[in-house]
Coordinates of C-alpha atoms and ligand atoms in Angstrom, one line a residue:
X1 CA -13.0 -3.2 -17.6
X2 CA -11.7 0.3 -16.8
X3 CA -12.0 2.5 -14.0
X4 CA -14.9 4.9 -15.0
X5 CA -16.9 1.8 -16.9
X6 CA -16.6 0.1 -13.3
X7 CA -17.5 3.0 -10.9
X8 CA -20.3 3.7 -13.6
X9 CA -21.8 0.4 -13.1
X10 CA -21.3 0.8 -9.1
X11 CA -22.7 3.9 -9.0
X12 CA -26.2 2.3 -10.9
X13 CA -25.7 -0.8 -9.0
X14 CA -26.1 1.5 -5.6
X15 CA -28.5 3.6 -6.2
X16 CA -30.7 0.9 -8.3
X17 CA -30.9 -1.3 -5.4
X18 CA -31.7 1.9 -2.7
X19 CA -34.1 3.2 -5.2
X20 CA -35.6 -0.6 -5.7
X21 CA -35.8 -1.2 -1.5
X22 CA -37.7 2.3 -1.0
X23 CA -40.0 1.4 -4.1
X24 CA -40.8 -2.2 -2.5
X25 CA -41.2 -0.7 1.2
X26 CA -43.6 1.9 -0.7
X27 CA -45.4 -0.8 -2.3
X28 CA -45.9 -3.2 0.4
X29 CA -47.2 -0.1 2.8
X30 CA -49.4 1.0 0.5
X31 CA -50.6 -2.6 -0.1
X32 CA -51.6 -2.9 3.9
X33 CA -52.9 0.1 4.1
X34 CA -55.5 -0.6 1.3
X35 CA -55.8 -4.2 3.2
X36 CA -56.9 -2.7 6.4
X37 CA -58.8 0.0 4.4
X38 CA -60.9 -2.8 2.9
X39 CA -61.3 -4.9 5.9
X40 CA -62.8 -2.0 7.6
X41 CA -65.4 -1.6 4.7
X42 CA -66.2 -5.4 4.6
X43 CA -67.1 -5.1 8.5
X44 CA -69.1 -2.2 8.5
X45 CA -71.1 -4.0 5.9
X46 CA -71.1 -6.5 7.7
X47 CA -72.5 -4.7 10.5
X48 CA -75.1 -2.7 8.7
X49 CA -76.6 -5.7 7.2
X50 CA -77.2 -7.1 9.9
X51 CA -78.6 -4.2 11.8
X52 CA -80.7 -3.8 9.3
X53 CA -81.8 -6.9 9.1
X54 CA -82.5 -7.1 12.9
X55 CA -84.1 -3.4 13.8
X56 CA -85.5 -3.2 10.1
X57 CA -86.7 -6.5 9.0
X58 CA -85.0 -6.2 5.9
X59 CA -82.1 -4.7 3.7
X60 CA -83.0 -2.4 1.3
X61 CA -80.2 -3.1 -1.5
X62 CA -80.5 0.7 -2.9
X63 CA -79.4 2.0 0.6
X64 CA -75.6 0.0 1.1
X65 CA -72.6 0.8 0.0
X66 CA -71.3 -1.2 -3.2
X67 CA -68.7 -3.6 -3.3
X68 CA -67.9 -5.2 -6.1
X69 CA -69.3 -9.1 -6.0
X70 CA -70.4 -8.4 -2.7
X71 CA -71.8 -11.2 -0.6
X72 CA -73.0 -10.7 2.9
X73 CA -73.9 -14.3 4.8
X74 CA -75.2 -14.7 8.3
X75 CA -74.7 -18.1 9.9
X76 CA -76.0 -19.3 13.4
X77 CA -74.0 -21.4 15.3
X78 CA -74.2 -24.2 14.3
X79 CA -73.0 -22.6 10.9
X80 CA -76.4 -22.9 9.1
X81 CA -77.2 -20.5 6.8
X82 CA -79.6 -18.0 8.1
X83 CA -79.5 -14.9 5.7
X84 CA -77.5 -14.4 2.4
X85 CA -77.1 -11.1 1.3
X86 CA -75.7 -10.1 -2.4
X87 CA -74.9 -13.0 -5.0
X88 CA -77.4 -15.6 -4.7
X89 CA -75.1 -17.9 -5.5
X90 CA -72.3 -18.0 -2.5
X91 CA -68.7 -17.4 -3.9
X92 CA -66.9 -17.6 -1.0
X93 CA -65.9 -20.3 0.1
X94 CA -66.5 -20.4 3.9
X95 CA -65.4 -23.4 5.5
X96 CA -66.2 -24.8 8.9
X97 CA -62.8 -24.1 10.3
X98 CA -63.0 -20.6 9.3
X99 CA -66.5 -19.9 11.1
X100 CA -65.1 -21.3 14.8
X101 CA -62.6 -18.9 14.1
X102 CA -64.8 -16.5 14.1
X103 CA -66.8 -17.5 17.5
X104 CA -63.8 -17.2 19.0
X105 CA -64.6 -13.6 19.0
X106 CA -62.0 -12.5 16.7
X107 CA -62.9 -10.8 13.4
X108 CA -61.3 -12.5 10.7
X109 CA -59.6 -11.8 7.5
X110 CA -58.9 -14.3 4.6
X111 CA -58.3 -13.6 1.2
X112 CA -58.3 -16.0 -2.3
X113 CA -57.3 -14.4 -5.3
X114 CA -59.3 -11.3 -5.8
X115 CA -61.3 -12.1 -3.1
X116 CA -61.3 -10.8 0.3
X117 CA -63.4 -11.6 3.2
X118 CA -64.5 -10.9 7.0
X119 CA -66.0 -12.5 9.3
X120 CA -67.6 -11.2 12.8
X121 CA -69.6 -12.3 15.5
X122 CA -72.7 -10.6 16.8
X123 CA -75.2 -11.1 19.7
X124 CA -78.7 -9.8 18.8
X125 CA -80.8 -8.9 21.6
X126 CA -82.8 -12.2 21.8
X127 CA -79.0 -13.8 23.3
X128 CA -78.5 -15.6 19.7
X129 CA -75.4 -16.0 19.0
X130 CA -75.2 -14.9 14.7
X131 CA -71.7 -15.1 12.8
X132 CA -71.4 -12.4 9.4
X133 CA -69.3 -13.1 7.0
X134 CA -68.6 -10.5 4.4
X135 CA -66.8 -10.5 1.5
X136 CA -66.0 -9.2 -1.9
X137 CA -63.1 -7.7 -4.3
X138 CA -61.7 -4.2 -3.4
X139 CA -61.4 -3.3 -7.4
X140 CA -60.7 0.5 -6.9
X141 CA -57.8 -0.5 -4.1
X142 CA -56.3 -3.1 -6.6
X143 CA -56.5 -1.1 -9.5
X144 CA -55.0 1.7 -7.5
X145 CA -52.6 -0.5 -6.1
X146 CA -51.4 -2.0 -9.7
X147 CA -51.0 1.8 -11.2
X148 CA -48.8 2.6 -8.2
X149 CA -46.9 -0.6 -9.1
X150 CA -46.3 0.6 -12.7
X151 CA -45.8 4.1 -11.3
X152 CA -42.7 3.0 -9.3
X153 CA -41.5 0.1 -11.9
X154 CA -41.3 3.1 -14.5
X155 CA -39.8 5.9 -11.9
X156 CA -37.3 2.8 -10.8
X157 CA -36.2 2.1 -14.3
X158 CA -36.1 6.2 -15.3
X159 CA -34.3 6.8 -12.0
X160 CA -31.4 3.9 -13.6
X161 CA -31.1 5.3 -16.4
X162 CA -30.3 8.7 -15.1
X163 CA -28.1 7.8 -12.6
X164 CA -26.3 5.8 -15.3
X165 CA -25.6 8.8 -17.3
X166 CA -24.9 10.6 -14.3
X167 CA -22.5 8.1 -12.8
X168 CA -20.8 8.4 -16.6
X169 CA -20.3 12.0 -16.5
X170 CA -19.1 12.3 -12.8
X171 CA -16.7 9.3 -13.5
X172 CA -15.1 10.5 -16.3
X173 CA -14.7 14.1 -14.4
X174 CA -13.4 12.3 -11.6
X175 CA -10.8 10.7 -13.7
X176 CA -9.8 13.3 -16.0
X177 CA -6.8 14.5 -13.4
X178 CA -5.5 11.1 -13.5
X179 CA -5.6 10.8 -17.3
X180 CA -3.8 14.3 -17.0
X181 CA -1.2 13.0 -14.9
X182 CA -0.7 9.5 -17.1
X183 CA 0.2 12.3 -19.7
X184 CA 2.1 14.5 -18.1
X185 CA 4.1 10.8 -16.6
X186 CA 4.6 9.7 -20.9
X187 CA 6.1 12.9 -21.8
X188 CA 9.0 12.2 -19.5
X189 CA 11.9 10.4 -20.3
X190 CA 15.3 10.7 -20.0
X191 CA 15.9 13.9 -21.8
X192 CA 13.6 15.5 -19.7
X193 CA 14.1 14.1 -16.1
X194 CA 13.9 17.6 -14.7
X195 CA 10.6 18.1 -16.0
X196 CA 7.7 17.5 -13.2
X197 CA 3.9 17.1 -12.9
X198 CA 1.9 20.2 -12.1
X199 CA 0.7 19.4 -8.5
X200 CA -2.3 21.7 -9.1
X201 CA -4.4 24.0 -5.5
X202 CA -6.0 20.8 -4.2
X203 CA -5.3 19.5 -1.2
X204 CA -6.5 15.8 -2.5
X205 CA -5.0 12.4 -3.2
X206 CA -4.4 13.2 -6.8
X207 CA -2.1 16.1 -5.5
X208 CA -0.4 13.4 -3.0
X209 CA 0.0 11.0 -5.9
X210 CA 1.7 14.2 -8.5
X211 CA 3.8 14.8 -5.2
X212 CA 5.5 11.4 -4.5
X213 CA 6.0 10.9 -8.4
X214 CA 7.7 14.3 -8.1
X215 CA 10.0 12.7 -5.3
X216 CA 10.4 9.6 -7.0
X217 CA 11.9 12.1 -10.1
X218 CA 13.9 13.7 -7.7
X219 CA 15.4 10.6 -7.0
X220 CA 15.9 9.1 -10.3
X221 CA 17.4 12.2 -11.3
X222 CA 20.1 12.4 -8.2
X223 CA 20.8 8.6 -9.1
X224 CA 20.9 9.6 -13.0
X225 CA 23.5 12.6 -12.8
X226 CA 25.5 10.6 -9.9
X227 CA 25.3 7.9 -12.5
X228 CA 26.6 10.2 -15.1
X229 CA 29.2 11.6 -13.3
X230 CA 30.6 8.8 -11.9
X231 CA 31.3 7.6 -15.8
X232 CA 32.7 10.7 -16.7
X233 CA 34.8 10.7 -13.2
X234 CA 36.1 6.9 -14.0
X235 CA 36.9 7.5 -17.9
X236 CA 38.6 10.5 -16.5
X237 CA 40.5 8.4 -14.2
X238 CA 41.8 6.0 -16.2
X239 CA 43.1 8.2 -18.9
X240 CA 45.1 10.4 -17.3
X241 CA 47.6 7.3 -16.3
X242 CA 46.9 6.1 -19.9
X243 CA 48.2 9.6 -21.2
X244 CA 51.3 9.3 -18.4
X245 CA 52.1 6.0 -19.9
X246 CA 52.0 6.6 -23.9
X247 CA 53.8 10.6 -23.2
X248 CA 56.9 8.5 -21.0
X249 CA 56.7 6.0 -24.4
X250 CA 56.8 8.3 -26.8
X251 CA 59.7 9.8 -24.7
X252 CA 61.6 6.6 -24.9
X253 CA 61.3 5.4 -28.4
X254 CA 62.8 9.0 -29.6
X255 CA 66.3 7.6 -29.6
X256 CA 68.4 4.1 -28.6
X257 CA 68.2 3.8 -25.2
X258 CA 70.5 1.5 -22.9
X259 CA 69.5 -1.3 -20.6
X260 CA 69.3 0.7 -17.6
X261 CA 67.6 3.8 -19.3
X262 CA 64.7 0.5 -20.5
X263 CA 64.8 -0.1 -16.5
X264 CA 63.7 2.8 -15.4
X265 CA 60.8 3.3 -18.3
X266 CA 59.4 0.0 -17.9
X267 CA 59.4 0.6 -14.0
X268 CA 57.5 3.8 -14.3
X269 CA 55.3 2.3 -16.6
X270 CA 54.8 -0.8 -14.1
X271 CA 53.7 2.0 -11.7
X272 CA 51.2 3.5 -13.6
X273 CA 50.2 0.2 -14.7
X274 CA 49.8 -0.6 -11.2
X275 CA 47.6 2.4 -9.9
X276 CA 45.3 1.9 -13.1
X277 CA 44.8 -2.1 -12.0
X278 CA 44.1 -0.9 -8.0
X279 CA 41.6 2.1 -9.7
X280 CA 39.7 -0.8 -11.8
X281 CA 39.3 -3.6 -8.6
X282 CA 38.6 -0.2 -6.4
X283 CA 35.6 0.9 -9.4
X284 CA 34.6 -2.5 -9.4
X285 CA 34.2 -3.3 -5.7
X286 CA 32.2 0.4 -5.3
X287 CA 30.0 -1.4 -8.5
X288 CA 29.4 -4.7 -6.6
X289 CA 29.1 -3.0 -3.4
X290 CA 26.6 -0.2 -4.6
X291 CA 24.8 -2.6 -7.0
X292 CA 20.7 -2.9 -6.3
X293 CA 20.9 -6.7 -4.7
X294 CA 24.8 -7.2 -3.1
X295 CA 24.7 -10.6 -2.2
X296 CA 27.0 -11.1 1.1
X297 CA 28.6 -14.0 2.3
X298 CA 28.1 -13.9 6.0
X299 CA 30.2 -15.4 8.4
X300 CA 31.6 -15.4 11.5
X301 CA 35.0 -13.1 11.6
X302 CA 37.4 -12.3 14.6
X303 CA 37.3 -8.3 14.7
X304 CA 40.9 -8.6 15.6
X305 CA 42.3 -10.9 13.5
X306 CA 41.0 -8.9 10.5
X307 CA 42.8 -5.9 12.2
X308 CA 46.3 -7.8 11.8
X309 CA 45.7 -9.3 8.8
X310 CA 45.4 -6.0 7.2
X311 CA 48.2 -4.1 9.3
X312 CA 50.4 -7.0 7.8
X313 CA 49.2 -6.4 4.6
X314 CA 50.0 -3.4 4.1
X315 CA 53.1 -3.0 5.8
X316 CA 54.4 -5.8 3.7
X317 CA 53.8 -3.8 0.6
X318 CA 55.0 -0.4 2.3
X319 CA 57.2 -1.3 4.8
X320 CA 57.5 2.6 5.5
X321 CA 54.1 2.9 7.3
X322 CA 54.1 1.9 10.8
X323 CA 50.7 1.0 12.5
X324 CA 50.0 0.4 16.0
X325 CA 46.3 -1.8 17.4
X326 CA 45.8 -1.1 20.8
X327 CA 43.3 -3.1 23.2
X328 CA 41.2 -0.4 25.3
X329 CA 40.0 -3.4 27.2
X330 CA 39.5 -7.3 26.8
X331 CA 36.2 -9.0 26.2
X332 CA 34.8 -11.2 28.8
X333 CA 34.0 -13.8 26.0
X334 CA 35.4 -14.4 22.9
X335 CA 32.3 -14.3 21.3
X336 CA 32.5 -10.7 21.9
X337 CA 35.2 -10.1 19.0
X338 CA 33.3 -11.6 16.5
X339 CA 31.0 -10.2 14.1
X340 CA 29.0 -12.0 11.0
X341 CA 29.9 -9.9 7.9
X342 CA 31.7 -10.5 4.6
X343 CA 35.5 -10.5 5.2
X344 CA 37.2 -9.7 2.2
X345 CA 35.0 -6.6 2.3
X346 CA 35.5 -6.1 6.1
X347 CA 38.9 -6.5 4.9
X348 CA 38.8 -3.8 2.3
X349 CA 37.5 -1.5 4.1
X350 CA 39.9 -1.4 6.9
X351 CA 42.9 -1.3 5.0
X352 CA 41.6 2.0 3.4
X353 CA 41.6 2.9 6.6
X354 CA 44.9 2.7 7.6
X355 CA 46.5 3.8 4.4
X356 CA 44.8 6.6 4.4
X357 CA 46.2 6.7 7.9
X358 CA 49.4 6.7 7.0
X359 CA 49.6 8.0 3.8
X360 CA 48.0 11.7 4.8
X361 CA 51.0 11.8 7.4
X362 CA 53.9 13.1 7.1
X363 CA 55.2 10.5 9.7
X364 CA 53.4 7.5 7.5
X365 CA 52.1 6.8 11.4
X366 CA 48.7 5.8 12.1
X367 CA 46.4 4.0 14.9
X368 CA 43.7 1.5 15.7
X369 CA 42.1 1.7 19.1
X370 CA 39.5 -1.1 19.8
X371 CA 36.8 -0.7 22.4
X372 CA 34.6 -3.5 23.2
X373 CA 31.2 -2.5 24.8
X374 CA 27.8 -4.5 25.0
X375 CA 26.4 -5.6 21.8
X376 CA 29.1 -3.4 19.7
X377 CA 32.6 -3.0 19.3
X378 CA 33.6 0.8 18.6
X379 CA 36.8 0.9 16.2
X380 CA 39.0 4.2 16.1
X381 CA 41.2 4.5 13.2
X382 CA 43.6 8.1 13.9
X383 CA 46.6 9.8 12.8
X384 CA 48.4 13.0 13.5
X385 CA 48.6 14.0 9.7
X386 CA 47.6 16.7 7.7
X387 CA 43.6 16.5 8.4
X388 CA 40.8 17.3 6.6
X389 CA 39.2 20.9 6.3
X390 CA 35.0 21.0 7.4
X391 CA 34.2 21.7 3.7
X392 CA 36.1 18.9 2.3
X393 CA 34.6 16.5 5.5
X394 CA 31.4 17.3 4.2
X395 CA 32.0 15.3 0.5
X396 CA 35.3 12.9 1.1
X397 CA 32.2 10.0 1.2
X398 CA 31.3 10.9 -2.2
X399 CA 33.3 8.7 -5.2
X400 CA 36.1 10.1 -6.4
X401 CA 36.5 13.4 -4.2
X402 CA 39.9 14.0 -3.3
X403 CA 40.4 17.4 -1.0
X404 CA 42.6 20.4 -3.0
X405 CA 45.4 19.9 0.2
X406 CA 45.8 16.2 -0.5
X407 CA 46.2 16.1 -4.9
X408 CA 50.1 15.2 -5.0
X409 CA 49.7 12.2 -2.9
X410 CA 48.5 9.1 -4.9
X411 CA 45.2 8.2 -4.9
X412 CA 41.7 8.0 -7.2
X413 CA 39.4 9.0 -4.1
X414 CA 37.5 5.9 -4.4
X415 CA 38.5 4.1 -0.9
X416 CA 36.1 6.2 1.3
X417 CA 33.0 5.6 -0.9
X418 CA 33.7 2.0 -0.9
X419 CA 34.3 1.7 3.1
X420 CA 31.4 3.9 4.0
X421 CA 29.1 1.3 1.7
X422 CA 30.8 -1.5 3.2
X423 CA 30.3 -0.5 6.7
X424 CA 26.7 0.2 5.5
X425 CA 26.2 -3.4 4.4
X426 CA 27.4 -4.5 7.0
X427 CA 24.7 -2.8 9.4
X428 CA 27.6 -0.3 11.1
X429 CA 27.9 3.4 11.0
X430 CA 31.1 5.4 10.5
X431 CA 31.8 9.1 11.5
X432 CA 35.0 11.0 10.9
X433 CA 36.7 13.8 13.3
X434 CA 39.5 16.0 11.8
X435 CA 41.1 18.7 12.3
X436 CA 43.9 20.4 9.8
X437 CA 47.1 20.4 11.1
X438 CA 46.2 17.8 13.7
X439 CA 45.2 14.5 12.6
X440 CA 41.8 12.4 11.8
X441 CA 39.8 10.1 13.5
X442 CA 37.5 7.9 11.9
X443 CA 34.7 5.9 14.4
X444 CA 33.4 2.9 12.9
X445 CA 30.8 1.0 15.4
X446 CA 29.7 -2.5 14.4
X447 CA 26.9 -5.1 16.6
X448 CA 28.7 -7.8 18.1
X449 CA 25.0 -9.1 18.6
X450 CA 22.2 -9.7 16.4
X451 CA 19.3 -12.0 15.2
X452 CA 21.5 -12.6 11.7
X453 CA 24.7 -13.9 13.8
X454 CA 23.0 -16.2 16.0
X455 CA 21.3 -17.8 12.9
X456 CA 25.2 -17.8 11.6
X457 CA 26.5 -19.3 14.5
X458 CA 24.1 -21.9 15.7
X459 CA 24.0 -22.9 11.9
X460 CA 27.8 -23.3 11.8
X461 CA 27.4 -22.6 8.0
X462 CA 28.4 -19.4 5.8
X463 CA 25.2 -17.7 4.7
X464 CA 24.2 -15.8 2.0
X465 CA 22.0 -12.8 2.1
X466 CA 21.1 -10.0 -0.1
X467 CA 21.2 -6.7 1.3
Ligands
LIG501 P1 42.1 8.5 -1.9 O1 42.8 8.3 -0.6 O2 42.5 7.4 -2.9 O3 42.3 9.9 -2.4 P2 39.7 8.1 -0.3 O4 38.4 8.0 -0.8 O5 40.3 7.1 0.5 O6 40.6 8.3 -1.7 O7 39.9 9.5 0.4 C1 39.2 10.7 -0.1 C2 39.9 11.9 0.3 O8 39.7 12.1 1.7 C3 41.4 11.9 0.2 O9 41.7 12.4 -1.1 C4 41.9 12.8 1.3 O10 41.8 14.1 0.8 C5 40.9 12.7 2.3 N1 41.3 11.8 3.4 C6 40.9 10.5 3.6 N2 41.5 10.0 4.7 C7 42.3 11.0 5.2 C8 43.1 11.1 6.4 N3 43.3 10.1 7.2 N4 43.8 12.3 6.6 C9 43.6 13.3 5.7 N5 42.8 13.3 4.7 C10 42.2 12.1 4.4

């Protein structure tokens, strides 16, 4: 069932049953009121009867006011039949339980069918005590009464059928912005993901719903053209060591070349080879990393040992670059230097680091400071190298940036990208200080304590979580 089919038949539903409660409250009022009305009639018949019958002698039939089937009855007592007034024949059924009712001084009301009667007690002025009962059928009041009855059934069912077709119109008016919008959202598609929905003057929930669709554009776009340009970045990446390659080749095949002269081709080509197989694992690290659902293998890891494990590393494939790990102090415990994360990513991340360390200074010299404070550890990674101008610190996070000052020294500009997202994962931040002609300092902070390593360490089992 759809929308303006549903609040069409909540709309009737509504009113319907207001509409149906006021009719039935009219109904039944009107219904008493005639009751009462009646009552009153049947007891001043009663009355005049009787003082007819007492000051007169008799009761002149011409002179009373009709009732239909009227039947006026006076009983003594004992509930012996001293007078009957009307139909010869009593119709009313007046039982003995119904006449000490009435010497109980109350006027009483019953009513069978059609039939309504009262009954009332009266002294006459010789001390007898005389009980009247009246009674007959209120035709006018009940006629009335069923003509109101088909008044409101009608007006009730009239009123239904109008606020059904009301209900229909208002719905679909309602709704016509929203099948706007589900228009306006089908002509979009990838072509056109700059195109947005008209927002419109109002200041209504429609207009909220166009806005955060808008946003949510705004974002798929930003994703789409980073997307984009991270293809065109890679493919441009890759070829321009694939043109190094087949030029130095081409270069070498042109004549007979001697064993030494093969050396050094087949070295340079190793190099290239080389830089193209670190730009691929780098590409597909930033993939897995960046991926919707990274799925990390958490686990307890000594900050420090990480920290030498990568120094060695590197200086065992560049033997040139010298870096130093200084203590600023000692934790109390040694549960202090541990962290749960991922370590070959923890890993990762901090040998970019300290490559880039070294290899944006001219001295190849770079440091790592460790500060251990409550609940964190604060890592400083500096050198006194080139630095990095404010416009380029605003973008080196961004995949494959590389600053204008830094383009002969190797690299694909792919290492930051992939740290910051690592650090990221691994619930950290990371800021970076520079200045040109100085040096750099990049602060990464990561929680020595939280729910997800207790859970790690009092299960004493690696654990898997996606992020
Ligand atoms: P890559 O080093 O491969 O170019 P990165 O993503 O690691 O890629 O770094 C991006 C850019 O940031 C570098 O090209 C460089 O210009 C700048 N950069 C990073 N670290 C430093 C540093 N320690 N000193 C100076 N510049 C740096």
């Amino acid at each position: 069932m759809n929308i303006r089919t549903r609040l069409t038949l909540l709309f009737v539903l509504l009113v319907a049953s207001i509409v149906l409660l006021f009719t039935v409250s009219v109904y039944y009022l009107y219904d008493q009121f005639r009751e009462q009305e009646f009552q009153q009639r049947l007891q001043e018949k009663a009355f005049t009867t009787i003082r007819l019958r007492e000051d007169v002698g008799e009761v002149p039939q011409a002179d009373l006011p009709v009732i239909t089937n009227e039947q006026v009855t006076v009983y003594n007592k004992r509930g012996v039949v001293l007078f009957n007034q009307g139909n010869q024949r009593p119709r009313f059924p007046v039982t003995p339980d119904f006449l000490r009712k009435i010497t109980l001084r109350q006027p009483q009301y019953v009513r069978i069918g059609d039939l309504e009667a009262v009954g009332v007690l009266h002294l006459n002025s010789r001390g007898e005590v005389l009980l009247i009962v009246a009674s007959g059928n209120d035709r006018y009041g009940l006629t009335k009464l069923d003509r109101l009855r088909e008044i409101l059934f009608s007006g009730w069912l009239l009123s239904l059928i109008i606020v059904g077709i009301a209900g229909y119109l208002f719905a679909t008016d309602a709704l016509r912005p929203v099948a706007e919008l589900i228009t306006q959202v089908n002509a979009i598609s990838a072509t056109n993901i700059h195109q947005r929905l008209s927002v419109g003057r109002q200041r209504d929930e429609l207009a909220d719903l166009a806005r955060t669709f808008n946003d949510m554009l705004t974002r798929l776009e930003e994703a789409f053209v980073l997307q984009k340009s991270f293809v065109s970045h890679a493919s441009h990446e890759l070829r321009t060591p694939l043109t190094v390659m087949m030029g130095q080749i081409e270069v070498t095949r042109l004549q007979a070349r001697t064993t030494e002269e093969y050396e050094v081709a087949f070295d340079a080509l190793l190099d290239e080879v080389k830089s193209m197989i670190r730009l691929v694992n780098g590409l597909l690290e930033l993939a897995r990393a960046n991926s919707d659902i990274v799925t990390l293998n958490y686990q307890p890891v000594r900050i420090d040992e990480l920290l030498w494990q990568a120094q060695s590393l590197i200086v065992s494939k560049k033997p040139a670059y010298q870096i130093d790990i200084d203590f600023d102090n000692l934790p109390v415990q040694e549960e202090d230097l541990v962290i749960v994360g991922e370590e070959s990513l923890l890993q990762t991340a901090f040998q970019n680091l300290m490559e880039n360390g070294c290899k944006y200074s001219p001295d190849n010299r770079m440091s790592v400071r460790i500060l251990f404070m409550p609940g964190k550890i604060k890592l400083t990674f500096s050198d006194h190298g080139y630095g990095i101008s404010q416009s380029d610190i605003a973008h080196i996070f961004e995949p494959f940036y590389r600053s204008e000052s830094t383009m002969t020294i190797s690299g694909h500009g792919i290492g930051l990208a992939l740290t910051q997202r690592i650090i990221e994962l691994h619930h950290g931040s990371i800021e970076v200080e520079s200045t040109v002609g100085e040096g750099t300092s990049f602060r990464i902070t990561l929680l020595t304590s939280s729910p997800l390593k207790k859970q790690v360490l009092q299960s004493g089992e690696p654990m898997s979580s996606n992020s």
